[in-house]
Coordinates of C-alpha atoms in Angstrom, one line a residue:
Chain A
M1 CA -5.2 -57.8 56.2
S2 CA -1.4 -58.1 56.4
Q3 CA 0.0 -59.7 53.3
K4 CA 3.0 -62.0 52.8
Y5 CA 3.4 -63.2 49.3
Y6 CA 4.8 -66.5 48.2
L7 CA 3.1 -67.1 44.9
L8 CA 2.9 -63.4 43.9
R9 CA 6.3 -62.4 45.1
N10 CA 6.5 -59.9 42.3
R11 CA 4.2 -57.7 44.4
E12 CA 6.9 -57.1 46.9
I13 CA 10.1 -57.7 44.9
P14 CA 10.2 -55.6 41.7
D15 CA 11.8 -57.3 38.6
I16 CA 11.8 -60.7 40.2
D17 CA 11.2 -62.0 36.7
Q18 CA 14.9 -61.3 36.0
M19 CA 17.3 -64.1 37.1
P20 CA 19.7 -61.9 39.1
V21 CA 16.9 -60.5 41.2
Y22 CA 15.3 -63.9 41.7
L23 CA 18.7 -65.3 42.8
A24 CA 19.3 -62.4 45.1
N25 CA 16.0 -63.2 46.8
G26 CA 16.7 -66.8 47.5
G27 CA 15.8 -68.1 44.1
Y28 CA 16.7 -71.7 43.2
Q29 CA 17.8 -72.4 46.8
A30 CA 14.8 -74.7 47.1
L31 CA 16.1 -76.6 44.0
R32 CA 19.5 -77.0 45.7
K33 CA 17.9 -78.2 48.8
A34 CA 15.6 -80.6 46.9
L35 CA 18.6 -82.1 45.0
N36 CA 20.9 -82.3 48.0
E37 CA 18.6 -83.4 50.8
F38 CA 15.8 -85.4 49.2
K39 CA 15.4 -88.5 47.1
P40 CA 12.7 -88.3 44.6
E41 CA 10.3 -90.5 46.6
E42 CA 10.9 -88.3 49.7
L43 CA 9.8 -85.3 47.7
V44 CA 6.6 -87.0 46.6
E45 CA 6.0 -87.8 50.3
L46 CA 6.7 -84.2 51.3
V47 CA 4.1 -83.0 48.8
K48 CA 1.6 -85.6 49.9
K49 CA 2.1 -84.4 53.5
S50 CA 1.7 -80.8 52.5
G51 CA -1.8 -81.7 51.3
L52 CA -1.3 -79.5 48.2
R53 CA -4.3 -79.8 45.8
G54 CA -4.3 -79.0 42.1
R55 CA -5.0 -75.3 41.6
G56 CA -6.3 -75.7 38.0
G57 CA -9.9 -76.3 39.3
A58 CA -10.3 -79.9 40.1
G59 CA -8.5 -79.8 43.5
F60 CA -7.0 -83.3 43.2
P61 CA -4.2 -84.0 45.7
T62 CA -0.9 -83.3 43.9
G63 CA 1.3 -85.8 45.7
M64 CA -1.2 -88.6 45.1
K65 CA -1.3 -87.7 41.3
W66 CA 2.5 -87.9 41.2
G67 CA 2.3 -91.3 42.9
F68 CA 0.2 -92.8 40.1
L69 CA 3.1 -92.9 37.7
P70 CA 3.9 -96.6 37.0
N71 CA 7.4 -97.9 37.5
D72 CA 7.8 -99.6 34.2
G73 CA 10.9 -98.0 32.8
R74 CA 9.1 -95.9 30.2
K75 CA 10.2 -92.3 29.7
R76 CA 8.2 -89.9 31.9
Y77 CA 7.0 -86.4 31.1
L78 CA 5.9 -83.4 33.2
V79 CA 3.5 -81.0 31.5
V80 CA 2.5 -77.7 33.0
N81 CA -0.9 -76.4 32.1
S82 CA -0.7 -72.7 31.4
D83 CA -3.7 -72.6 29.1
E84 CA -5.7 -70.3 31.5
A85 CA -8.8 -69.1 29.6
E86 CA -11.9 -69.4 31.8
P87 CA -13.9 -66.2 32.4
G88 CA -13.0 -64.8 35.8
T89 CA -9.6 -66.5 36.1
Y90 CA -6.4 -64.7 35.6
K91 CA -3.9 -65.9 38.3
D92 CA -1.6 -68.0 36.2
R93 CA -1.0 -65.1 33.7
E94 CA 0.4 -63.0 36.5
I95 CA 2.8 -65.8 37.6
I96 CA 4.2 -66.5 34.2
E97 CA 4.5 -62.8 33.3
R98 CA 5.9 -61.5 36.6
N99 CA 7.4 -64.5 38.4
P100 CA 8.4 -67.1 35.8
H101 CA 11.4 -68.4 37.7
Q102 CA 9.4 -69.6 40.7
L103 CA 7.4 -71.7 38.2
I104 CA 10.5 -73.0 36.5
E105 CA 12.1 -73.8 39.8
G106 CA 9.0 -75.7 40.7
I107 CA 9.0 -77.5 37.4
I108 CA 12.6 -78.7 37.9
I109 CA 11.9 -79.9 41.5
S110 CA 8.7 -81.6 40.4
S111 CA 10.4 -83.3 37.5
Y112 CA 13.1 -84.5 39.8
A113 CA 10.5 -85.8 42.2
T114 CA 8.5 -87.6 39.4
K115 CA 11.7 -88.8 37.6
A116 CA 10.7 -86.9 34.4
R117 CA 13.6 -86.0 32.1
E118 CA 11.5 -83.9 29.8
A119 CA 9.1 -81.2 30.7
Y120 CA 6.8 -78.8 28.7
I121 CA 5.0 -75.6 29.6
Y122 CA 1.9 -75.5 27.4
C123 CA 1.2 -71.7 27.3
R124 CA -2.0 -70.2 26.0
G125 CA -1.6 -68.8 22.5
E126 CA -3.0 -65.4 23.5
F127 CA -0.3 -65.1 26.2
L128 CA 2.3 -63.7 23.8
F129 CA 4.1 -61.7 26.5
G130 CA 3.8 -64.5 28.9
S131 CA 5.3 -67.0 26.5
E132 CA 8.1 -64.6 25.7
Q133 CA 8.8 -64.2 29.5
L134 CA 8.8 -67.9 29.9
K135 CA 11.2 -68.5 27.0
R136 CA 13.6 -65.9 28.3
A137 CA 13.5 -67.3 31.8
V138 CA 14.0 -70.8 30.6
Q139 CA 17.0 -69.7 28.6
E140 CA 18.4 -68.0 31.7
A141 CA 17.9 -71.2 33.7
Y142 CA 19.8 -73.2 31.1
E143 CA 22.7 -70.6 31.2
Q144 CA 22.8 -70.9 35.0
G145 CA 23.0 -74.7 34.9
F146 CA 19.5 -75.2 36.5
L147 CA 18.4 -77.0 33.3
G148 CA 20.1 -79.3 30.9
E149 CA 22.6 -82.1 31.8
N150 CA 23.7 -82.9 35.3
I151 CA 21.9 -80.1 37.1
L152 CA 24.1 -78.6 39.8
G153 CA 26.3 -81.7 39.7
S154 CA 23.4 -83.8 41.0
G155 CA 23.3 -86.3 38.1
F156 CA 19.8 -85.2 37.4
S157 CA 19.1 -83.9 33.9
L158 CA 16.0 -82.1 32.5
D159 CA 15.0 -80.5 29.3
L160 CA 12.2 -77.9 29.5
K161 CA 10.4 -76.4 26.5
V162 CA 7.8 -73.7 26.2
Y163 CA 5.0 -74.7 23.8
R164 CA 2.6 -72.0 22.6
G165 CA -1.0 -73.0 21.9
A166 CA -3.0 -71.3 19.2
G167 CA -6.4 -70.3 20.7
A168 CA -8.7 -72.9 22.2
Y169 CA -10.1 -73.0 25.7
I170 CA -10.6 -76.7 25.5
C171 CA -6.9 -77.2 25.5
G172 CA -7.0 -76.4 29.2
E173 CA -8.5 -79.9 29.7
E174 CA -5.5 -82.1 30.3
S175 CA -6.0 -84.7 27.6
A176 CA -6.9 -82.1 25.0
L177 CA -3.8 -80.2 26.0
L178 CA -1.7 -83.3 25.3
E179 CA -3.4 -83.8 21.9
S180 CA -2.5 -80.2 21.0
L181 CA 1.1 -80.7 22.2
E182 CA 1.2 -83.6 19.9
G183 CA 0.3 -81.4 17.0
K184 CA -3.4 -82.4 16.7
R185 CA -6.8 -80.7 17.1
G186 CA -7.4 -80.1 20.8
N187 CA -10.1 -82.8 21.2
P188 CA -10.2 -84.5 24.6
R189 CA -9.2 -88.1 24.9
L190 CA -11.3 -91.0 26.2
K191 CA -10.2 -91.7 29.8
P192 CA -9.0 -94.1 31.1
P193 CA -6.2 -94.5 30.5
F194 CA -5.3 -91.3 32.4
P195 CA -2.2 -89.3 31.5
A196 CA -0.3 -90.9 34.4
I197 CA -0.5 -94.2 32.5
A198 CA -0.6 -93.0 28.9
G199 CA 0.0 -89.3 28.4
L200 CA 2.3 -87.4 26.1
Y201 CA 3.6 -89.6 23.3
G202 CA 1.9 -92.5 25.1
G203 CA 4.3 -92.2 28.1
P204 CA 3.5 -91.7 31.8
T205 CA 2.8 -88.0 32.2
V206 CA 2.0 -85.6 35.0
V207 CA -0.1 -82.6 34.0
N208 CA -0.1 -79.9 36.7
N209 CA -1.4 -76.3 36.7
V210 CA 0.9 -73.3 36.9
E211 CA -0.2 -72.2 40.4
T212 CA 0.2 -75.8 41.7
I213 CA 3.8 -76.1 40.6
T214 CA 4.6 -72.5 41.8
N215 CA 3.8 -73.7 45.3
I216 CA 6.5 -76.4 45.3
P217 CA 9.6 -74.3 46.0
A218 CA 7.9 -72.8 49.0
I219 CA 6.9 -76.2 50.3
V220 CA 10.5 -77.5 49.9
T221 CA 11.9 -74.4 51.6
Y222 CA 9.4 -74.1 54.5
G223 CA 8.2 -77.7 54.9
A224 CA 4.9 -79.5 54.9
E225 CA 3.9 -78.4 58.4
W226 CA 4.2 -74.7 57.4
Y227 CA 1.9 -75.4 54.5
T228 CA -0.7 -77.4 56.6
S229 CA -0.6 -74.6 59.2
M230 CA -2.7 -72.6 56.8
G231 CA -6.2 -73.4 55.6
T232 CA -8.0 -76.6 56.8
A233 CA -7.0 -80.2 57.2
K234 CA -8.4 -81.1 53.8
S235 CA -7.7 -77.8 52.1
P236 CA -4.4 -76.6 53.4
G237 CA -2.2 -73.8 52.2
L238 CA -2.3 -70.6 50.1
K239 CA -4.5 -69.9 47.1
I240 CA -4.7 -67.1 44.6
F241 CA -8.2 -65.8 44.2
S242 CA -8.9 -63.6 41.1
V243 CA -11.7 -61.2 41.8
S244 CA -13.5 -59.4 39.0
G245 CA -16.9 -58.0 38.1
R246 CA -18.6 -55.3 40.1
V247 CA -16.0 -54.7 42.8
N248 CA -13.9 -51.6 43.6
R249 CA -10.5 -53.4 43.5
P250 CA -10.6 -56.3 41.0
D251 CA -7.2 -58.1 41.4
N252 CA -5.4 -61.3 42.3
Y253 CA -5.3 -61.9 46.1
E254 CA -3.1 -64.5 47.6
I255 CA -4.7 -65.7 50.9
P256 CA -4.9 -68.8 53.0
L257 CA -7.6 -71.2 52.1
A258 CA -10.7 -71.1 54.3
T259 CA -10.7 -67.3 54.3
P260 CA -14.4 -66.2 54.2
L261 CA -15.8 -65.2 50.9
R262 CA -17.0 -62.0 52.4
T263 CA -13.4 -61.1 53.5
L264 CA -12.2 -61.6 50.0
I265 CA -14.8 -59.5 48.4
E266 CA -15.2 -56.7 51.0
D267 CA -11.8 -56.4 52.7
Y268 CA -9.5 -57.3 49.8
A269 CA -11.5 -56.4 46.7
G270 CA -13.1 -53.3 48.3
G271 CA -16.7 -54.5 48.0
V272 CA -19.2 -53.3 45.5
L273 CA -19.8 -49.7 44.5
P274 CA -21.5 -47.4 47.0
G275 CA -25.2 -47.9 47.2
R276 CA -25.2 -51.2 45.6
K277 CA -25.6 -54.7 47.0
I278 CA -24.2 -58.1 46.0
K279 CA -26.7 -60.0 44.0
A280 CA -24.7 -63.2 43.3
V281 CA -21.1 -64.4 43.3
I282 CA -19.6 -67.0 41.0
P283 CA -16.8 -68.2 43.3
G284 CA -14.6 -70.5 41.2
G285 CA -14.5 -69.5 37.6
S286 CA -17.4 -69.4 35.1
S287 CA -18.0 -73.2 35.3
V288 CA -19.3 -73.3 38.8
P289 CA -22.8 -72.6 40.2
L290 CA -23.3 -69.1 41.6
L291 CA -23.8 -68.4 45.3
T292 CA -26.4 -66.0 46.7
P293 CA -25.5 -63.3 49.3
D294 CA -26.6 -65.5 52.2
K295 CA -23.5 -67.6 51.5
L296 CA -21.0 -64.8 51.8
D297 CA -19.7 -66.2 55.1
T298 CA -18.7 -69.4 53.4
P299 CA -15.0 -70.2 54.0
L300 CA -13.1 -70.5 50.8
D301 CA -12.0 -74.1 51.0
Y302 CA -12.9 -77.0 48.7
E303 CA -15.3 -78.7 51.1
S304 CA -17.1 -75.6 52.4
V305 CA -17.8 -74.1 49.0
L306 CA -19.1 -77.5 47.9
Q307 CA -21.3 -77.6 51.0
A308 CA -22.6 -74.1 50.1
G309 CA -23.7 -75.4 46.7
S310 CA -20.9 -74.4 44.4
M311 CA -17.2 -75.3 43.8
L312 CA -13.9 -73.6 44.6
G313 CA -12.7 -74.3 41.1
S314 CA -9.9 -72.1 39.9
G315 CA -10.7 -69.4 42.5
G316 CA -11.9 -67.0 39.8
C317 CA -14.5 -65.0 41.7
I318 CA -16.9 -62.9 39.7
V319 CA -19.1 -60.5 41.6
L320 CA -22.5 -59.5 40.3
D321 CA -24.2 -56.5 41.9
D322 CA -27.9 -55.7 42.2
Q323 CA -27.9 -53.8 38.9
V324 CA -26.7 -56.8 36.8
C325 CA -29.3 -58.6 34.7
I326 CA -28.9 -62.2 35.6
V327 CA -30.3 -63.4 32.3
G328 CA -27.9 -61.3 30.4
A329 CA -25.0 -62.5 32.5
T330 CA -26.0 -66.1 32.1
A331 CA -26.5 -65.7 28.4
R332 CA -23.0 -64.3 28.1
L333 CA -21.4 -67.2 30.0
V334 CA -23.3 -69.9 28.1
K335 CA -22.2 -68.2 24.8
F336 CA -18.6 -68.7 26.0
Y337 CA -19.1 -72.4 26.2
R338 CA -20.8 -72.5 22.8
E339 CA -17.9 -70.7 21.2
E340 CA -15.3 -72.9 22.9
S341 CA -17.0 -76.3 22.5
C342 CA -14.6 -78.5 20.5
G343 CA -17.6 -80.1 18.7
K344 CA -16.5 -83.7 19.4
C345 CA -19.7 -84.8 21.2
T346 CA -23.3 -84.0 20.3
P347 CA -24.7 -82.9 23.6
C348 CA -22.1 -80.2 24.1
R349 CA -21.8 -79.1 20.5
E350 CA -25.6 -78.8 19.9
G351 CA -26.7 -78.2 23.4
T352 CA -24.6 -75.1 24.0
Y353 CA -25.8 -73.6 20.7
W354 CA -29.4 -74.4 21.6
M355 CA -29.1 -72.9 25.2
T356 CA -27.4 -69.8 23.9
D357 CA -30.2 -69.2 21.3
I358 CA -32.9 -69.6 23.9
L359 CA -31.1 -67.3 26.4
E360 CA -30.5 -64.6 23.9
R361 CA -34.1 -64.8 22.8
I362 CA -35.3 -64.4 26.4
E363 CA -32.8 -61.6 27.1
H364 CA -34.2 -59.7 24.1
G365 CA -37.8 -60.1 25.3
L366 CA -38.7 -62.7 22.7
G367 CA -38.9 -65.7 24.9
T368 CA -41.9 -67.9 25.5
P369 CA -42.9 -69.7 28.7
A370 CA -42.0 -73.0 27.0
D371 CA -38.4 -71.7 26.6
L372 CA -37.9 -71.9 30.3
D373 CA -38.8 -75.6 30.4
T374 CA -36.8 -76.3 27.3
L375 CA -33.7 -74.7 28.7
L376 CA -33.8 -77.0 31.7
D377 CA -34.6 -79.9 29.5
V378 CA -31.6 -79.2 27.3
A379 CA -29.4 -78.7 30.3
D380 CA -30.6 -82.1 31.7
N381 CA -29.5 -83.7 28.4
I382 CA -26.0 -82.2 28.7
G383 CA -25.3 -82.8 32.3
G384 CA -23.3 -85.9 32.8
K385 CA -23.7 -86.9 29.2
C386 CA -20.7 -85.2 27.5
F387 CA -17.3 -86.6 26.5
C388 CA -15.4 -84.1 28.7
P389 CA -16.2 -81.6 31.5
L390 CA -16.9 -78.7 29.2
G391 CA -20.5 -79.6 28.7
D392 CA -21.1 -79.8 32.5
A393 CA -19.2 -76.5 32.9
S394 CA -21.7 -74.7 30.7
L395 CA -24.5 -75.6 33.1
G396 CA -23.2 -74.4 36.5
V397 CA -24.3 -70.8 36.3
L398 CA -27.4 -71.5 34.1
V399 CA -29.0 -74.1 36.4
S400 CA -28.2 -72.2 39.6
A401 CA -29.4 -68.9 38.1
M402 CA -32.7 -70.5 37.1
K403 CA -33.0 -71.9 40.6
Y404 CA -32.3 -68.7 42.5
F405 CA -33.6 -66.1 40.1
R406 CA -36.4 -67.8 38.3
D407 CA -38.6 -64.8 38.8
E408 CA -36.2 -62.7 36.7
F409 CA -36.2 -65.2 33.8
E410 CA -40.0 -65.2 34.0
A411 CA -40.2 -61.5 34.0
H412 CA -38.2 -61.4 30.8
V413 CA -40.6 -63.9 29.3
F414 CA -43.9 -62.4 30.5
E415 CA -43.1 -58.7 30.3
H416 CA -41.0 -59.1 27.1
A417 CA -38.3 -56.9 28.5
C418 CA -35.5 -56.8 31.1
P419 CA -37.0 -55.9 34.5
M420 CA -33.7 -54.2 35.3
G421 CA -34.5 -51.9 32.4
A422 CA -31.0 -52.3 31.1
K423 CA -28.7 -54.3 29.0
L424 CA -25.8 -56.1 30.7
Y425 CA -23.5 -53.1 30.6
D426 CA -25.7 -50.1 30.8
T427 CA -25.2 -49.5 34.5
V428 CA -21.5 -49.0 34.3
N429 CA -20.1 -45.5 34.7
H430 CA -18.1 -45.5 31.5
Chain B
M1 CA 7.4 -72.2 -0.9
K2 CA 9.9 -69.8 0.6
P3 CA 13.4 -71.1 1.1
E4 CA 13.6 -70.2 4.8
W5 CA 10.5 -72.4 5.5
I6 CA 12.6 -75.5 4.9
K7 CA 15.1 -74.3 7.5
W8 CA 12.3 -73.4 9.9
A9 CA 10.6 -76.8 9.5
Q10 CA 13.9 -78.5 10.2
E11 CA 14.5 -76.4 13.3
A12 CA 10.9 -77.1 14.5
K13 CA 11.3 -80.9 14.0
E14 CA 14.5 -81.0 15.9
Q15 CA 12.8 -79.5 19.0
F16 CA 10.5 -82.5 19.6
P17 CA 10.6 -86.3 19.9
E18 CA 7.8 -86.7 17.4
A19 CA 7.4 -84.6 14.2
N20 CA 3.8 -83.7 14.6
S21 CA 4.5 -81.6 17.6
S22 CA 6.4 -79.2 15.3
L23 CA 3.2 -78.4 13.4
L24 CA 1.9 -75.6 15.6
P25 CA 5.3 -73.9 16.2
L26 CA 5.9 -73.9 12.4
L27 CA 2.4 -72.6 11.6
H28 CA 3.0 -69.8 14.2
R29 CA 6.3 -68.9 12.7
I30 CA 5.1 -68.8 9.1
Q31 CA 2.0 -66.8 10.1
Q32 CA 4.1 -64.3 12.0
A33 CA 6.0 -63.7 8.7
E34 CA 3.1 -63.9 6.3
G35 CA 0.2 -62.6 8.3
W36 CA -2.0 -65.5 7.6
L37 CA -2.1 -69.1 6.3
S38 CA -3.2 -69.5 2.7
D39 CA -4.2 -72.7 1.0
D40 CA -0.8 -72.8 -0.6
T41 CA 0.9 -72.4 2.8
I42 CA -1.1 -75.2 4.3
R43 CA -0.1 -77.5 1.4
D44 CA 3.6 -76.4 1.7
V45 CA 3.6 -77.0 5.5
A46 CA 2.1 -80.5 4.9
S47 CA 4.9 -81.3 2.5
L48 CA 7.6 -80.0 4.8
L49 CA 6.4 -82.1 7.7
G50 CA 5.4 -85.2 5.8
L51 CA 1.8 -84.8 6.7
T52 CA -1.3 -84.7 4.5
T53 CA -2.8 -81.4 3.5
Q54 CA -6.1 -82.5 5.0
Y55 CA -4.5 -83.2 8.3
V56 CA -2.8 -79.8 8.5
E57 CA -6.0 -78.1 7.4
S58 CA -7.9 -79.9 10.1
V59 CA -5.5 -78.7 12.8
A60 CA -5.2 -75.2 11.5
S61 CA -8.9 -74.7 11.3
F62 CA -9.4 -75.8 14.9
Y63 CA -7.5 -72.9 16.5
S64 CA -8.8 -69.4 16.6
L65 CA -5.4 -67.7 16.4
L66 CA -4.4 -69.4 13.1
Y67 CA -5.9 -67.3 10.4
R68 CA -7.1 -69.1 7.3
E69 CA -8.4 -65.8 5.8
K70 CA -6.3 -62.7 5.2
V71 CA -6.3 -60.4 8.2
G72 CA -5.2 -56.8 8.7
K73 CA -1.8 -55.7 9.7
N74 CA -3.3 -55.1 13.1
V75 CA -5.6 -57.6 14.6
I76 CA -7.8 -56.1 17.4
H77 CA -9.4 -58.6 19.8
V78 CA -12.0 -57.2 22.1
C79 CA -12.6 -59.5 25.1
V80 CA -16.4 -60.1 25.4
G81 CA -16.3 -62.4 28.5
L82 CA -18.6 -61.7 31.4
S83 CA -16.2 -59.6 33.5
C84 CA -15.3 -57.4 30.5
A85 CA -19.0 -57.2 29.5
L86 CA -19.8 -56.0 33.0
A87 CA -17.2 -53.3 32.5
G88 CA -18.4 -52.1 29.1
A89 CA -16.9 -54.4 26.5
D90 CA -19.9 -54.2 24.3
K91 CA -19.6 -50.4 24.1
V92 CA -15.9 -50.7 23.3
M93 CA -16.8 -53.0 20.5
E94 CA -19.5 -50.7 19.2
E95 CA -17.1 -47.8 19.3
L96 CA -14.4 -49.7 17.5
E97 CA -16.8 -50.8 14.8
H98 CA -17.9 -47.1 14.4
K99 CA -14.3 -45.8 14.3
L100 CA -13.1 -48.4 11.8
G101 CA -16.2 -48.5 9.7
I102 CA -16.4 -52.3 9.8
S103 CA -18.3 -54.9 11.8
E104 CA -16.8 -57.5 14.1
G105 CA -15.1 -60.2 12.0
Q106 CA -14.2 -57.8 9.2
T107 CA -11.1 -56.1 7.9
T108 CA -10.8 -52.5 6.9
P109 CA -10.6 -51.9 3.1
D110 CA -7.0 -50.6 3.5
G111 CA -5.9 -53.8 5.2
E112 CA -4.9 -52.0 8.3
Y113 CA -7.2 -53.5 10.9
T114 CA -9.2 -56.7 11.6
L115 CA -11.7 -56.5 14.4
L116 CA -12.5 -59.8 16.3
E117 CA -14.2 -60.9 19.5
A118 CA -12.2 -62.8 22.0
E119 CA -13.8 -65.1 24.5
C120 CA -12.0 -64.2 27.8
L121 CA -8.4 -63.0 27.6
A122 CA -7.7 -63.9 31.3
A123 CA -7.2 -60.3 32.3
C124 CA -10.5 -59.7 34.1
N125 CA -8.8 -57.3 36.6
L126 CA -8.1 -54.9 33.7
A127 CA -11.6 -55.2 32.2
P128 CA -12.6 -54.1 29.6
V129 CA -9.6 -55.5 27.9
V130 CA -8.5 -55.3 24.2
Q131 CA -5.5 -56.9 22.5
R132 CA -3.8 -55.3 19.6
N133 CA -1.6 -58.0 17.9
L134 CA -1.9 -60.0 21.1
R135 CA -0.5 -57.1 23.3
Y136 CA -2.8 -56.2 26.2
H137 CA -4.5 -52.9 26.6
G138 CA -6.5 -52.9 29.8
L139 CA -9.1 -50.7 31.5
V140 CA -9.9 -49.3 28.1
N141 CA -12.6 -46.7 27.8
T142 CA -14.2 -45.4 24.7
A143 CA -12.2 -42.2 24.9
Q144 CA -8.9 -44.1 24.8
L145 CA -9.6 -46.0 21.6
D146 CA -8.0 -43.5 19.2
A147 CA -4.8 -43.8 21.2
L148 CA -5.1 -47.6 21.2
L149 CA -5.4 -47.7 17.5
A150 CA -2.5 -45.4 17.0
D151 CA -0.1 -46.6 19.7
D152 CA 1.1 -50.2 19.9
E153 CA 3.6 -49.4 22.7
K154 CA 1.2 -49.1 25.5
E155 CA 1.3 -52.6 26.7
V156 CA -0.3 -53.4 29.9
K157 CA 1.5 -55.8 32.2
S158 CA -0.5 -56.8 35.3

């Protein structure tokens, strides 16, 4: 379990959030190399060869995304999505708080590659310390000549601003994020056109996640072959997995893709408490279907997790042990989507309310047999029928929980009580 | 309208290619100074940015961190997401309600504290997590809550 950090360098280099420390540890050398040795198109090719996929959840190939920008002379934008707000996911917060310069260096290189002259970091409103760290680090980068006019004498210029959101999970969806950045309600836009064609202020725009961009300096420094030497052919490289829930060492773990789920939970996160067993795992943030313990040997890469019946998503891994009430856990997650639905489309706005009502009724022993069918019926009327992915995201855990733990839902209905004999939290030593 | 708001609005507008983008930064700045956004404030911001009052209201009402009702000097957010719930967030909320003598969503009569739910604060490794004025306090147990209410220096950095 030897560990070599690239994304979470703050773990081995204290105070790397400070410019002098970052510089003393090779900081901004990748930027110099990118500007001196690469043309923008060559950098796009390098990222394509590395196979880097978007780490915000969708896993779309980053280099390909960059390649979608049209060459029509319009002003281009790079926007970094730092609106991390999905239960179980907390990797980007560590980067922006503890290693902001690697993100900023990645932004400058990525902007050079995509010929953007203006970039924004859209930072979640709740991340007050994170946005303060980013603003300070951006100021330091300007003072060092890494931002602004004619960066390091290369002729390339870039302005970078930190934009603080104001509390809305939906703004993590890229088009809602752009709406928010334009001073509007964070409602998703109809796609197409995709941001690459018409994004911020109508211009060609790349929207990338914090972790995605933080990979870029390492790929420039060590090369595409280094990156593809880890993981699988289709899912290469390193990934941060955020483990939480009923484990002994909840934390961010930076490991190569295709590392088995069991290794992440048992070796890195220390497994579940003594005497307990894993009941289910939500492997990729709260929007993905849960996996049962027979899938613990699944390699954590995009294709294998999909094959196992879930999605890698953001890598937010929530572990449920055998004392967790699955109905209570499901009700809690669906309530999250009810609270965060932007209200733009009816299936999501009404459906998440309806499902939460039913789930809370069942959890409190007041459900009826018809409720179980109604739940799945409502879910069926949300799935694939919403304006943006938030509606579908509310179903992943619910539908899989009803598939794998139907007996537990029925026990709540027919016995009018939780068969675990407990509320969601009662089993915690607190 | 306070005189400094005119200067702040100008500074915000200069930051962005299009004026609308300055709306959230200006609302943040005024709320930081005033504590919340009153109807009069919304009207003044609209005037400063050349927007309609209805538009500014529609935006301000969308975001959970823009307060359209008066809040306490200290806003306490208790994360109730699944990972925090598994670690005892509901008990933390119950204890805070008991200690402050208010229910979630309310402000103490002396105007010191407002108690709110937060839907995942992206700090699940520190669950259960509470924010006091958006500063993180992690691994909170019920015994630590008195210290949390009294001490705003104990910020948790992951």
